[in-house]
């Protein structure tokens, strides 16, 4: 997608994930929800310009971890975080890593850790060695690099911080609105 549209979509996804991660039960206890499958295939763009995150089939409430099989790898390998590949505990930082991969792909047309087969892809994700970011503007390279930090501690503090960084980047570029998203969908949607 055009850069302004890609950044708007990424910002909207970051806010959607921030909402998901902040959900709490009736007593106000955080549910600890993690999507675990953020990827372009699960980003839905409507003809009205809406941006939606779909496929919550493998989302997991971390406070229910004792009732689900620990260490199970679920999701698309090319969009997993290092902690997801190694079977470590997941937090919203794992979704942030997947959003970083998705953003990188939207900006460059390539996946940052793709390899010839799932095992090699997972190894590249585990190592999280960033490809060259020289093709990206410096501010976007900074956002992508921080989202794709190997250690969750080195990523943005939460998805709201990611959304704010993307909003800042969007302010220095041509504006985009839901109307631009709608036009992009209309121009690229398969004939009905």
C-alpha atoms as one frame of an Amber mdcrd trajectory, in Angstrom:
protein
   0.000   0.000   0.000   1.059   3.624  -0.349   3.145   4.762   2.624   0.474
   7.021   4.196  -2.088   4.202   4.015   0.358   1.627   5.396   1.181   3.859
   8.363  -2.496   4.574   9.078  -3.316   0.857   8.982  -0.380   0.040  11.287
  -1.415   2.773  13.726  -5.000   1.476  13.807  -3.733  -2.069  14.388  -1.540
  -0.848  17.243  -4.571   0.772  18.894  -6.635  -2.400  18.371  -3.920  -4.445
  20.062  -3.616  -1.886  22.866  -7.344  -2.323  23.488  -7.034  -6.124  23.466
  -4.068  -6.115  25.839  -5.871  -3.778  28.288  -9.073  -5.831  28.591 -10.032
  -6.732  32.160 -12.658  -8.871  33.841 -15.602  -7.541  35.877 -13.378  -7.161
  38.944 -10.859  -5.089  36.982  -8.221  -7.825  36.801  -6.303  -7.749  33.505
  -7.155 -10.700  31.267  -3.664 -10.697  29.787  -4.940 -11.372  26.274  -2.348
 -11.912  23.546  -3.496 -12.262  19.925  -0.569 -14.540  18.900  -1.369 -14.367
  15.168  -0.880 -10.781  13.976  -0.128 -10.969  10.251  -1.294  -9.356   7.011
  -3.722 -12.244   6.450  -5.563 -11.214   9.619  -5.801  -7.524   8.753  -9.189
  -6.717   7.299  -9.704  -3.533   5.321 -13.248  -2.642   4.343 -14.542  -0.778
   1.329 -15.609   1.901   3.821 -12.005   2.325   5.004 -12.312   0.458   8.293
  -9.277  -1.367   9.658 -10.006  -4.520  11.653  -7.853  -7.196  13.220  -9.393
 -10.622  12.756  -8.856 -14.272  13.576  -8.775 -14.426  17.334  -8.890 -18.226
  17.122  -5.545 -18.658  18.869  -5.677 -15.620  21.160  -4.773 -16.627  24.673
  -5.536 -15.187  28.072  -2.236 -15.417  29.921  -3.978 -15.673  33.278  -5.489
 -18.962  32.023  -2.069 -20.354  31.121  -2.388 -23.258  33.516  -5.388 -24.644
  31.584  -3.763 -24.507  28.163  -0.852 -26.538  26.936   2.259 -24.504  27.598
   4.909 -24.132  24.934   2.555 -24.874  22.035   3.577 -23.041  18.882   0.586
 -21.519  17.170   0.440 -18.867  14.492   2.287 -18.252  11.259   6.024 -18.929
  11.625   7.158 -15.874   9.666   5.219 -13.597  12.061   6.177 -15.158  15.397
   8.248 -13.451  18.073  11.464 -14.956  19.446   9.655 -15.814  22.675   6.853
 -17.503  20.740   9.315 -19.605  18.711  11.101 -20.751  21.867   7.881 -21.526
  23.746   8.466 -18.848  26.392   5.649 -16.967  28.116   3.909 -14.477  25.852
   2.858 -10.926  26.561   1.640  -8.079  24.407   5.267  -7.569  23.400   4.954
 -10.688  21.244   2.082  -9.088  19.315   4.234  -5.968  18.971   6.976  -8.025
  17.328   4.440  -9.475  14.865   3.120  -5.987  14.103   6.724  -4.914  13.442
   7.112  -7.759  10.947   3.823  -6.800   9.289   4.842  -3.132   9.112   8.256
  -4.041   7.679   6.558  -6.155   5.022   4.133  -3.346   4.131   7.000  -0.876
   3.804   9.475  -3.071   1.902   7.458  -5.843   0.263   9.521  -8.529   2.017
   9.397 -10.351   5.344  12.410  -9.607   7.540  13.082 -13.190   8.695  11.759
 -15.284   5.817  13.792 -18.355   4.874  13.310 -21.319   2.595  11.458 -23.455
   5.136   9.663 -23.118   8.507  12.621 -24.345  10.599  15.057 -21.849   9.071
  12.449 -19.082   9.360  11.933 -19.896  13.036  15.693 -19.858  13.607  15.966
 -16.412  12.006  13.084 -15.173  14.157  14.731 -16.619  17.279  17.970 -14.791
  16.457  16.028 -11.636  15.458  18.920 -10.275  13.425  17.434  -7.342  11.593
  17.894  -7.010   7.869  19.196  -3.714   6.532  16.756  -0.902   7.232  18.539
   1.603   4.978  15.637   1.622   2.512  13.378   3.058   5.215  13.275   6.659
   6.380  15.198   7.018   9.652  12.101   7.536  11.815  10.376   4.463  10.364
  13.545   2.377  10.679  13.652   3.327  14.370  10.041   2.228  14.938  10.526
  -1.042  13.058  13.831  -1.810  14.793  12.353  -1.201  18.232   9.287  -3.374
  17.512  11.617  -6.113  16.256  14.060  -6.030  19.161  15.013  -9.579  20.145
  14.311  -8.953  23.821  10.777  -7.920  24.764  12.341  -5.521  27.306  13.886
  -3.529  24.444  10.593  -3.040  22.593   8.101  -0.228  23.165   6.528  -0.285
  26.623   3.121  -1.146  25.124   1.059  -0.928  21.952  -0.168   2.582  22.782
   3.459   3.726  22.614   3.778   2.032  19.208   0.616   3.776  17.996   1.944
   7.133  19.195   5.275   6.589  17.418   3.404   5.755  14.213   1.159   8.813
  14.644   4.255  10.979  14.981   5.705   9.457  11.810   2.424  10.014   9.979
   2.381  13.724  10.877   5.540  14.322   8.809   4.066  12.736   5.674   1.125
  13.106   3.345  -2.079  12.629   5.318  -4.195   9.495   5.040  -7.745   8.902
   6.187 -10.246   6.051   6.083 -11.242   7.419   2.675  -7.711   6.699   1.420
  -7.915   3.182   2.867 -11.267   2.719   1.083  -9.776   3.910  -2.197  -6.854
   1.515  -1.769  -9.235  -1.391  -1.108 -11.405  -0.479  -4.082  -8.396  -0.259
  -6.392  -6.931  -3.576  -5.202  -9.943  -5.725  -4.344 -10.700  -8.655  -6.622
 -13.732  -8.191  -8.846 -16.899  -9.459  -7.179
